PDB file of C-alpha atoms and ligand atoms in Angstrom:
ATOM      1  CA  UNK A   1      -4.184  20.653   8.110  1.00 78.00           C
ATOM      2  CA  UNK A   2      -2.532  18.446  10.684  1.00 88.00           C
ATOM      3  CA  UNK A   3       0.760  18.332  10.870  1.00 94.00           C
ATOM      4  CA  UNK A   4       2.628  14.390   8.984  1.00 92.00           C
ATOM      5  CA  UNK A   5       4.794  12.676  10.834  1.00 94.00           C
ATOM      6  CA  UNK A   6       5.785   8.981   7.936  1.00 92.00           C
ATOM      7  CA  UNK A   7       8.002   6.184   9.413  1.00 94.00           C
ATOM      8  CA  UNK A   8       9.697   4.177   7.249  1.00 92.00           C
ATOM      9  CA  UNK A   9      12.974   2.213   7.229  1.00 92.00           C
ATOM     10  CA  UNK A  10      14.315  -0.914   6.353  1.00 92.00           C
ATOM     11  CA  UNK A  11      12.080  -4.231   7.138  1.00 93.00           C
ATOM     12  CA  UNK A  12      11.976  -5.336  10.408  1.00 96.00           C
ATOM     13  CA  UNK A  13      13.712  -2.428  12.283  1.00 96.00           C
ATOM     14  CA  UNK A  14      10.878  -1.332  14.320  1.00 97.00           C
ATOM     15  CA  UNK A  15       8.553   1.174  12.181  1.00 97.00           C
ATOM     16  CA  UNK A  16       5.071   0.033  13.611  1.00 98.00           C
ATOM     17  CA  UNK A  17       5.941   0.468  16.903  1.00 98.00           C
ATOM     18  CA  UNK A  18       7.156   3.383  17.315  1.00 98.00           C
ATOM     19  CA  UNK A  19       4.416   4.894  14.461  1.00 98.00           C
ATOM     20  CA  UNK A  20       2.640   3.569  18.171  1.00 98.00           C
ATOM     21  CA  UNK A  21       4.873   4.857  20.053  1.00 98.00           C
ATOM     22  CA  UNK A  22       4.647   8.359  18.826  1.00 98.00           C
ATOM     23  CA  UNK A  23       0.915   8.236  19.397  1.00 98.00           C
ATOM     24  CA  UNK A  24       1.223   7.248  22.698  1.00 98.00           C
ATOM     25  CA  UNK A  25       3.524  10.120  23.083  1.00 98.00           C
ATOM     26  CA  UNK A  26       1.384  12.142  21.456  1.00 98.00           C
ATOM     27  CA  UNK A  27      -2.264  11.338  23.745  1.00 98.00           C
ATOM     28  CA  UNK A  28      -0.696  11.731  26.587  1.00 97.00           C
ATOM     29  CA  UNK A  29       0.900  15.092  25.483  1.00 97.00           C
ATOM     30  CA  UNK A  30      -2.533  15.378  25.252  1.00 97.00           C
ATOM     31  CA  UNK A  31      -2.120  17.073  21.370  1.00 96.00           C
ATOM     32  CA  UNK A  32      -5.162  15.265  19.823  1.00 94.00           C
ATOM     33  CA  UNK A  33      -7.092  14.445  17.818  1.00 96.00           C
ATOM     34  CA  UNK A  34      -4.729  11.789  15.954  1.00 97.00           C
ATOM     35  CA  UNK A  35      -4.937   9.792  12.921  1.00 95.00           C
ATOM     36  CA  UNK A  36      -3.069   6.431  12.514  1.00 95.00           C
ATOM     37  CA  UNK A  37      -2.164   5.625   8.977  1.00 91.00           C
ATOM     38  CA  UNK A  38      -1.640   2.080   8.224  1.00 91.00           C
ATOM     39  CA  UNK A  39       0.028   2.200   5.089  1.00 87.00           C
ATOM     40  CA  UNK A  40       1.879  -1.182   5.266  1.00 88.00           C
ATOM     41  CA  UNK A  41       0.055  -3.624   2.242  1.00 85.00           C
ATOM     42  CA  UNK A  42       1.053  -5.888   5.416  1.00 91.00           C
ATOM     43  CA  UNK A  43      -0.937  -4.153   7.811  1.00 93.00           C
ATOM     44  CA  UNK A  44      -0.675  -4.561  11.479  1.00 96.00           C
ATOM     45  CA  UNK A  45      -0.073  -1.158  12.840  1.00 97.00           C
ATOM     46  CA  UNK A  46      -3.403  -2.333  14.201  1.00 98.00           C
ATOM     47  CA  UNK A  47      -2.227  -5.218  16.387  1.00 97.00           C
ATOM     48  CA  UNK A  48       0.575  -2.458  18.152  1.00 98.00           C
ATOM     49  CA  UNK A  49      -2.800  -0.673  18.931  1.00 98.00           C
ATOM     50  CA  UNK A  50      -5.286  -3.478  19.674  1.00 97.00           C
ATOM     51  CA  UNK A  51      -8.210  -2.680  18.009  1.00 98.00           C
ATOM     52  CA  UNK A  52      -9.727  -4.165  14.945  1.00 97.00           C
ATOM     53  CA  UNK A  53     -10.476  -3.093  11.167  1.00 97.00           C
ATOM     54  CA  UNK A  54     -13.173  -4.127   9.358  1.00 96.00           C
ATOM     55  CA  UNK A  55     -11.425  -2.569   5.434  1.00 95.00           C
ATOM     56  CA  UNK A  56      -9.640  -0.234   3.873  1.00 92.00           C
ATOM     57  CA  UNK A  57      -9.219   2.339   1.341  1.00 88.00           C
ATOM     58  CA  UNK A  58      -7.373  -0.623  -0.718  1.00 87.00           C
ATOM     59  CA  UNK A  59     -11.216  -2.442  -0.455  1.00 90.00           C
ATOM     60  CA  UNK A  60     -13.251   0.464  -0.977  1.00 90.00           C
ATOM     61  CA  UNK A  61     -11.474   1.694  -4.553  1.00 85.00           C
ATOM     62  CA  UNK A  62     -10.964  -1.888  -5.858  1.00 86.00           C
ATOM     63  CA  UNK A  63     -15.096  -1.798  -5.343  1.00 89.00           C
ATOM     64  CA  UNK A  64     -15.764   1.852  -7.409  1.00 85.00           C
ATOM     65  CA  UNK A  65     -15.927   0.607 -10.503  1.00 83.00           C
ATOM     66  CA  UNK A  66     -18.375  -1.877  -9.423  1.00 90.00           C
ATOM     67  CA  UNK A  67     -20.271  -0.352  -6.443  1.00 93.00           C
ATOM     68  CA  UNK A  68     -21.395   2.786  -7.109  1.00 94.00           C
ATOM     69  CA  UNK A  69     -25.003   2.723  -7.053  1.00 95.00           C
ATOM     70  CA  UNK A  70     -26.371   5.365 -10.349  1.00 95.00           C
ATOM     71  CA  UNK A  71     -27.379   9.019  -9.008  1.00 96.00           C
ATOM     72  CA  UNK A  72     -24.237   9.160  -7.020  1.00 95.00           C
ATOM     73  CA  UNK A  73     -20.682  10.983  -8.169  1.00 94.00           C
ATOM     74  CA  UNK A  74     -17.733   8.086  -7.956  1.00 91.00           C
ATOM     75  CA  UNK A  75     -16.355  11.048  -5.702  1.00 89.00           C
ATOM     76  CA  UNK A  76     -18.813  10.620  -3.346  1.00 92.00           C
ATOM     77  CA  UNK A  77     -18.897   7.537  -2.825  1.00 94.00           C
ATOM     78  CA  UNK A  78     -15.432   7.273  -2.120  1.00 90.00           C
ATOM     79  CA  UNK A  79     -16.102   9.963   0.427  1.00 89.00           C
ATOM     80  CA  UNK A  80     -19.114   8.280   2.079  1.00 93.00           C
ATOM     81  CA  UNK A  81     -16.938   4.702   1.881  1.00 93.00           C
ATOM     82  CA  UNK A  82     -13.556   5.628   2.918  1.00 90.00           C
ATOM     83  CA  UNK A  83     -14.604   7.358   6.509  1.00 92.00           C
ATOM     84  CA  UNK A  84     -16.847   4.237   7.380  1.00 94.00           C
ATOM     85  CA  UNK A  85     -13.446   2.622   6.750  1.00 94.00           C
ATOM     86  CA  UNK A  86     -12.115   4.738   9.440  1.00 95.00           C
ATOM     87  CA  UNK A  87     -11.676   2.639  13.039  1.00 97.00           C
ATOM     88  CA  UNK A  88     -13.246   5.359  15.672  1.00 97.00           C
ATOM     89  CA  UNK A  89     -11.779   5.344  19.015  1.00 97.00           C
ATOM     90  CA  UNK A  90     -11.805   7.319  21.650  1.00 94.00           C
ATOM     91  CA  UNK A  91      -8.490   8.749  21.159  1.00 92.00           C
ATOM     92  CA  UNK A  92      -7.433   8.302  18.173  1.00 97.00           C
ATOM     93  CA  UNK A  93      -8.628   7.173  14.722  1.00 96.00           C
ATOM     94  CA  UNK A  94      -7.140   4.283  12.277  1.00 96.00           C
ATOM     95  CA  UNK A  95      -7.232   4.473   8.452  1.00 92.00           C
ATOM     96  CA  UNK A  96      -6.170   1.435   6.805  1.00 92.00           C
ATOM     97  CA  UNK A  97      -4.932   1.364   3.732  1.00 87.00           C
ATOM     98  CA  UNK A  98      -4.442  -2.148   2.375  1.00 86.00           C
ATOM     99  CA  UNK A  99      -3.651  -3.456  -0.955  1.00 76.00           C
ATOM    100  CA  UNK A 100      -2.013  -0.236  -3.343  1.00 67.00           C
ATOM    101  CA  UNK A 101      -2.256  -2.175  -6.370  1.00 64.00           C
ATOM    102  CA  UNK A 102      -4.907  -4.266  -8.047  1.00 62.00           C
ATOM    103  CA  UNK A 103      -4.873  -5.406 -11.381  1.00 58.00           C
ATOM    104  CA  UNK A 104      -5.251  -2.650 -14.684  1.00 58.00           C
ATOM    105  CA  UNK A 105      -4.879   0.747 -14.027  1.00 59.00           C
ATOM    106  CA  UNK A 106      -5.678   2.380 -10.874  1.00 62.00           C
ATOM    107  CA  UNK A 107      -4.910   5.653 -11.500  1.00 69.00           C
ATOM    108  CA  UNK A 108      -7.855   7.368 -11.017  1.00 71.00           C
ATOM    109  CA  UNK A 109      -9.365   5.738  -7.770  1.00 71.00           C
ATOM    110  CA  UNK A 110      -5.785   6.458  -6.855  1.00 70.00           C
ATOM    111  CA  UNK A 111      -6.369  10.238  -7.293  1.00 75.00           C
ATOM    112  CA  UNK A 112      -9.999   9.689  -6.399  1.00 74.00           C
ATOM    113  CA  UNK A 113      -7.840   8.058  -2.731  1.00 73.00           C
ATOM    114  CA  UNK A 114      -5.391  10.516  -2.389  1.00 75.00           C
ATOM    115  CA  UNK A 115      -7.911  13.125  -2.625  1.00 77.00           C
ATOM    116  CA  UNK A 116     -10.661  12.455   0.515  1.00 74.00           C
ATOM    117  CA  UNK A 117      -7.064  10.941   1.853  1.00 75.00           C
ATOM    118  CA  UNK A 118      -6.399  14.657   2.050  1.00 81.00           C
ATOM    119  CA  UNK A 119      -9.696  16.030   3.122  1.00 84.00           C
ATOM    120  CA  UNK A 120      -9.734  13.138   6.165  1.00 84.00           C
ATOM    121  CA  UNK A 121      -6.242  14.081   7.598  1.00 84.00           C
ATOM    122  CA  UNK A 122      -7.796  18.181   7.483  1.00 88.00           C
ATOM    123  CA  UNK A 123     -10.206  17.016  10.643  1.00 91.00           C
ATOM    124  CA  UNK A 124      -7.080  15.968  13.098  1.00 95.00           C
ATOM    125  CA  UNK A 125      -3.966  17.759  14.494  1.00 96.00           C
ATOM    126  CA  UNK A 126      -1.488  15.128  14.072  1.00 96.00           C
ATOM    127  CA  UNK A 127      -1.054  12.566  11.306  1.00 93.00           C
ATOM    128  CA  UNK A 128       0.756   9.602  11.599  1.00 94.00           C
ATOM    129  CA  UNK A 129       1.586   6.841   8.515  1.00 91.00           C
ATOM    130  CA  UNK A 130       3.150   3.617   9.094  1.00 93.00           C
ATOM    131  CA  UNK A 131       4.814   2.799   6.246  1.00 89.00           C
ATOM    132  CA  UNK A 132       6.050  -0.720   4.417  1.00 87.00           C
ATOM    133  CA  UNK A 133       9.444  -1.309   3.844  1.00 88.00           C
ATOM    134  CA  UNK A 134      11.318   0.663   0.900  1.00 75.00           C
ATOM    135  CA  UNK A 135      10.339   3.612  -0.542  1.00 67.00           C
ATOM    136  CA  UNK A 136       7.991   2.898  -4.369  1.00 63.00           C
ATOM    137  CA  UNK A 137       4.524   3.478  -2.227  1.00 62.00           C
ATOM    138  CA  UNK A 138       6.033   6.684  -1.387  1.00 59.00           C
ATOM    139  CA  UNK A 139       4.951   8.058  -4.808  1.00 51.00           C
ATOM    140  CA  UNK A 140       1.515   6.128  -5.156  1.00 53.00           C
ATOM    141  CA  UNK A 141      -1.502   6.016  -2.498  1.00 43.00           C
ATOM    142  CA  UNK A 142      -0.727   8.479   0.386  1.00 49.00           C
ATOM    143  CA  UNK A 143       2.904  10.160   0.373  1.00 53.00           C
ATOM    144  CA  UNK A 144       2.899  13.135  -0.303  1.00 65.00           C
ATOM    145  CA  UNK A 145       3.520  16.228   1.984  1.00 83.00           C
ATOM    146  CA  UNK A 146       4.876  15.243   4.864  1.00 89.00           C
ATOM    147  CA  UNK A 147       6.044  17.433   7.966  1.00 93.00           C
ATOM    148  CA  UNK A 148       8.669  15.164   9.785  1.00 95.00           C
ATOM    149  CA  UNK A 149       9.841  11.519   7.932  1.00 94.00           C
ATOM    150  CA  UNK A 150      11.522   9.388  10.735  1.00 96.00           C
ATOM    151  CA  UNK A 151      13.682   7.143   9.042  1.00 96.00           C
ATOM    152  CA  UNK A 152      13.901   3.760  11.214  1.00 97.00           C
ATOM    153  CA  UNK A 153      17.332   1.403  11.686  1.00 97.00           C
ATOM    154  CA  UNK A 154      18.874  -0.962  13.761  1.00 96.00           C
ATOM    155  CA  UNK A 155      21.736  -1.193  14.883  1.00 94.00           C
ATOM    156  CA  UNK A 156      23.370  -2.485  11.806  1.00 95.00           C
ATOM    157  CA  UNK A 157      25.740  -1.581   9.118  1.00 95.00           C
ATOM    158  CA  UNK A 158      22.856  -3.178   6.312  1.00 94.00           C
ATOM    159  CA  UNK A 159      20.326  -0.797   8.183  1.00 94.00           C
ATOM    160  CA  UNK A 160      22.395   2.239   7.879  1.00 96.00           C
ATOM    161  CA  UNK A 161      23.141   1.661   4.559  1.00 95.00           C
ATOM    162  CA  UNK A 162      19.241   1.063   3.992  1.00 93.00           C
ATOM    163  CA  UNK A 163      18.535   4.713   6.101  1.00 95.00           C
ATOM    164  CA  UNK A 164      21.445   6.110   3.067  1.00 95.00           C
ATOM    165  CA  UNK A 165      19.294   4.744   0.098  1.00 92.00           C
ATOM    166  CA  UNK A 166      16.167   6.564   1.474  1.00 91.00           C
ATOM    167  CA  UNK A 167      17.261   9.585   2.155  1.00 92.00           C
ATOM    168  CA  UNK A 168      18.883   9.578  -1.563  1.00 91.00           C
ATOM    169  CA  UNK A 169      15.664   8.445  -2.725  1.00 86.00           C
ATOM    170  CA  UNK A 170      13.821  11.257  -1.111  1.00 84.00           C
ATOM    171  CA  UNK A 171      16.189  13.968  -2.921  1.00 85.00           C
ATOM    172  CA  UNK A 172      16.051  12.838  -6.234  1.00 83.00           C
ATOM    173  CA  UNK A 173      12.110  11.575  -6.306  1.00 79.00           C
ATOM    174  CA  UNK A 174      11.959  15.402  -5.264  1.00 77.00           C
ATOM    175  CA  UNK A 175       9.369  14.315  -2.423  1.00 80.00           C
ATOM    176  CA  UNK A 176       7.537  17.504  -0.405  1.00 85.00           C
ATOM    177  CA  UNK A 177       8.684  16.386   3.154  1.00 89.00           C
ATOM    178  CA  UNK A 178       9.694  18.887   5.424  1.00 92.00           C
ATOM    179  CA  UNK A 179      12.370  17.753   6.939  1.00 95.00           C
ATOM    180  CA  UNK A 180      13.551  14.480   7.618  1.00 95.00           C
ATOM    181  CA  UNK A 181      14.992  12.263  10.886  1.00 97.00           C
ATOM    182  CA  UNK A 182      17.176   8.699  11.468  1.00 98.00           C
ATOM    183  CA  UNK A 183      15.938   7.022  14.430  1.00 98.00           C
ATOM    184  CA  UNK A 184      18.429   4.107  15.578  1.00 98.00           C
ATOM    185  CA  UNK A 185      16.250   1.240  17.181  1.00 98.00           C
ATOM    186  CA  UNK A 186      15.870  -2.105  19.228  1.00 97.00           C
ATOM    187  CA  UNK A 187      19.303  -0.634  20.402  1.00 97.00           C
ATOM    188  CA  UNK A 188      20.749  -2.386  22.705  1.00 96.00           C
ATOM    189  CA  UNK A 189      24.120  -0.922  24.797  1.00 91.00           C
ATOM    190  CA  UNK A 190      24.071   2.156  22.938  1.00 90.00           C
ATOM    191  CA  UNK A 191      25.295   2.498  19.595  1.00 91.00           C
ATOM    192  CA  UNK A 192      28.284   0.687  18.863  1.00 92.00           C
ATOM    193  CA  UNK A 193      31.666   2.991  17.949  1.00 94.00           C
ATOM    194  CA  UNK A 194      32.285   0.926  14.305  1.00 94.00           C
ATOM    195  CA  UNK A 195      27.941   1.337  13.968  1.00 95.00           C
ATOM    196  CA  UNK A 196      28.813   5.677  14.874  1.00 96.00           C
ATOM    197  CA  UNK A 197      32.309   5.029  12.547  1.00 97.00           C
ATOM    198  CA  UNK A 198      29.617   3.885  10.016  1.00 97.00           C
ATOM    199  CA  UNK A 199      26.850   6.655  10.018  1.00 98.00           C
ATOM    200  CA  UNK A 200      29.783   9.669   9.368  1.00 98.00           C
ATOM    201  CA  UNK A 201      30.838   7.776   6.295  1.00 98.00           C
ATOM    202  CA  UNK A 202      27.102   7.909   5.566  1.00 98.00           C
ATOM    203  CA  UNK A 203      26.965  11.133   6.285  1.00 98.00           C
ATOM    204  CA  UNK A 204      24.043  10.947   8.311  1.00 98.00           C
ATOM    205  CA  UNK A 205      23.090  12.300  11.943  1.00 97.00           C
ATOM    206  CA  UNK A 206      21.493   9.816  14.481  1.00 97.00           C
ATOM    207  CA  UNK A 207      18.989  11.997  15.834  1.00 97.00           C
ATOM    208  CA  UNK A 208      18.315   9.524  19.086  1.00 96.00           C
ATOM    209  CA  UNK A 209      17.445   5.736  19.540  1.00 96.00           C
ATOM    210  CA  UNK A 210      15.100   4.030  21.129  1.00 98.00           C
ATOM    211  CA  UNK A 211      16.844   0.922  23.091  1.00 98.00           C
ATOM    212  CA  UNK A 212      15.746  -2.724  23.092  1.00 98.00           C
ATOM    213  CA  UNK A 213      12.654  -3.384  24.998  1.00 98.00           C
ATOM    214  CA  UNK A 214      11.647  -6.328  27.289  1.00 98.00           C
ATOM    215  CA  UNK A 215       8.040  -4.416  27.563  1.00 98.00           C
ATOM    216  CA  UNK A 216       7.766  -4.611  23.976  1.00 98.00           C
ATOM    217  CA  UNK A 217       9.324  -8.038  24.045  1.00 97.00           C
ATOM    218  CA  UNK A 218       6.869  -9.382  25.963  1.00 97.00           C
ATOM    219  CA  UNK A 219       3.670  -7.292  24.860  1.00 96.00           C
ATOM    220  CA  UNK A 220       4.154  -9.104  21.322  1.00 93.00           C
ATOM    221  CA  UNK A 221       4.404 -12.114  22.598  1.00 94.00           C
ATOM    222  CA  UNK A 222       0.990 -11.947  24.768  1.00 95.00           C
ATOM    223  CA  UNK A 223      -0.346  -9.891  21.591  1.00 93.00           C
ATOM    224  CA  UNK A 224      -0.621  -7.160  23.639  1.00 96.00           C
ATOM    225  CA  UNK A 225      -0.524  -3.445  22.404  1.00 97.00           C
ATOM    226  CA  UNK A 226       2.775  -1.207  23.696  1.00 97.00           C
ATOM    227  CA  UNK A 227       1.520   1.606  22.163  1.00 97.00           C
ATOM    228  CA  UNK A 228       0.056   3.187  25.287  1.00 95.00           C
ATOM    229  CA  UNK A 229       3.390   1.190  27.436  1.00 97.00           C
ATOM    230  CA  UNK A 230       4.079   2.791  30.452  1.00 96.00           C
ATOM    231  CA  UNK A 231       6.587   5.884  30.680  1.00 95.00           C
ATOM    232  CA  UNK A 232       8.808   3.813  33.153  1.00 97.00           C
ATOM    233  CA  UNK A 233       9.488   1.503  29.968  1.00 98.00           C
ATOM    234  CA  UNK A 234      13.111   2.631  28.170  1.00 98.00           C
ATOM    235  CA  UNK A 235      11.928   2.564  24.676  1.00 98.00           C
ATOM    236  CA  UNK A 236       9.073   4.837  25.979  1.00 98.00           C
ATOM    237  CA  UNK A 237      11.244   7.168  27.685  1.00 98.00           C
ATOM    238  CA  UNK A 238      14.152   7.394  24.712  1.00 97.00           C
ATOM    239  CA  UNK A 239      10.944   7.898  22.705  1.00 98.00           C
ATOM    240  CA  UNK A 240       9.798  10.542  24.599  1.00 98.00           C
ATOM    241  CA  UNK A 241      13.098  12.796  25.039  1.00 97.00           C
ATOM    242  CA  UNK A 242      13.587  12.463  20.810  1.00 98.00           C
ATOM    243  CA  UNK A 243      10.181  13.643  20.303  1.00 98.00           C
ATOM    244  CA  UNK A 244      10.118  16.181  23.262  1.00 97.00           C
ATOM    245  CA  UNK A 245      13.503  17.753  21.303  1.00 97.00           C
ATOM    246  CA  UNK A 246      11.993  16.849  16.643  1.00 96.00           C
ATOM    247  CA  UNK A 247       8.180  17.626  16.854  1.00 94.00           C
TER     248      UNK A 247
HETATM  249  N1  LIG B 301      12.555  -1.066  21.409  1.00 66.50           N
HETATM  250  C1  LIG B 301      12.534  -2.488  20.705  1.00 66.50           C
HETATM  251  N2  LIG B 301      12.491  -3.365  21.315  1.00 66.50           N
HETATM  252  C2  LIG B 301      11.960  -4.732  21.993  1.00 66.50           C
HETATM  253  N3  LIG B 301      11.113  -4.870  20.525  1.00 66.50           N
HETATM  254  C3  LIG B 301      11.624  -4.427  19.487  1.00 66.50           C
HETATM  255  C4  LIG B 301      11.609  -3.137  19.675  1.00 66.50           C
HETATM  256  N4  LIG B 301      11.017  -2.717  18.393  1.00 66.50           N
HETATM  257  C5  LIG B 301      10.947  -3.547  17.416  1.00 66.50           C
HETATM  258  N5  LIG B 301      10.213  -4.883  18.504  1.00 66.50           N
HETATM  259  C6  LIG B 301      10.107  -6.135  17.916  1.00 66.50           C
HETATM  260  O1  LIG B 301      10.815  -5.821  16.353  1.00 66.50           O
HETATM  261  C7  LIG B 301       9.297  -6.685  15.588  1.00 66.50           C
HETATM  262  C8  LIG B 301       9.430  -6.169  14.484  1.00 66.50           C
HETATM  263  O2  LIG B 301       8.538  -4.878  14.445  1.00 66.50           O
HETATM  264  P1  LIG B 301       7.801  -3.727  13.908  1.00 66.50           P
HETATM  265  O3  LIG B 301       7.302  -4.684  13.609  1.00 66.50           O
HETATM  266  O4  LIG B 301       6.956  -2.798  14.733  1.00 66.50           O
HETATM  267  O5  LIG B 301       9.439  -3.411  12.434  1.00 66.50           O
HETATM  268  P2  LIG B 301       9.131  -2.792  11.297  1.00 66.50           P
HETATM  269  O6  LIG B 301      10.058  -2.417  11.024  1.00 66.50           O
HETATM  270  O7  LIG B 301       7.507  -1.940  11.093  1.00 66.50           O
HETATM  271  O8  LIG B 301       8.433  -4.186  10.582  1.00 66.50           O
HETATM  272  P3  LIG B 301       8.014  -4.557   9.067  1.00 66.50           P
HETATM  273  O9  LIG B 301       9.103  -3.781   7.934  1.00 66.50           O
HETATM  274  O10 LIG B 301       7.133  -6.004   9.487  1.00 66.50           O
HETATM  275  O11 LIG B 301       6.596  -3.879   8.752  1.00 66.50           O
HETATM  276  C9  LIG B 301       8.611  -6.674  16.467  1.00 66.50           C
HETATM  277  O12 LIG B 301       8.333  -8.354  17.022  1.00 66.50           O
HETATM  278  C10 LIG B 301       8.677  -6.210  17.673  1.00 66.50           C
HETATM  279  O13 LIG B 301       8.244  -6.346  18.788  1.00 66.50           O
HETATM  280 MG1  LIG B 302       5.535  -2.567  10.240  1.00 66.50          MG
END
């Protein structure tokens, strides 16, 4: 079973970029095979990775009622289609979850999807899951049995408060997450003392920070992938130090 890393946090903090950079880090370390999972309904991890996708797990699930031919079980059909939805590259694979819910009851379909993902993820050393902002979906399609959760905050008091809420929710929902680490993202000029004070008040230990990186900013403007930025990039360097410690 692959080591599962999930990335969550407030909207726009840098979850998708960090998911991509974690993938880049693991590839540099020769830790493949790796599966990247885009669990944001508004999928865009593929842009950070510079690949296109055609099908999503949500899309496969939608067709479960209508498209399964006779003589094949739903289970096997789903597994087949989920494998088709995988974007395979030389270095890693990408699975896009797509829309989590449609109309009607999806309990059976969701259970199938979950099981299917469990089966698929067994083929990888690492699985990196980029989540959408908030935590509601954590109990939905993808996320159970996480080995390491990164909660991303920006350099704002509200970002930290959102991180606190996520950490509290994990406890409340009794999710199976072995370890959580809070990271600050897009940090300019180090960690501000008032932010540090708020972190202490909220009993948040900050595992490290990823600086605001001009190279990410530029790549984003030019629509270029960022997961493979060189190690000379400040974000890659600093995240590398954090991952050396936490992984
Ligand atoms: N370290 C960084 N330096 C510079 N720009 C950054 C950095 N991290 C993220 N950004 C920029 O900030 C924006 C938001 O980043 P990203 O999409 O990764 O956030 P997110 O948390 O995944 O957002 P969402 O909640 O919408 O999924 C993007 O334009 C990205 O290029
Ligand atoms: Mg995102």
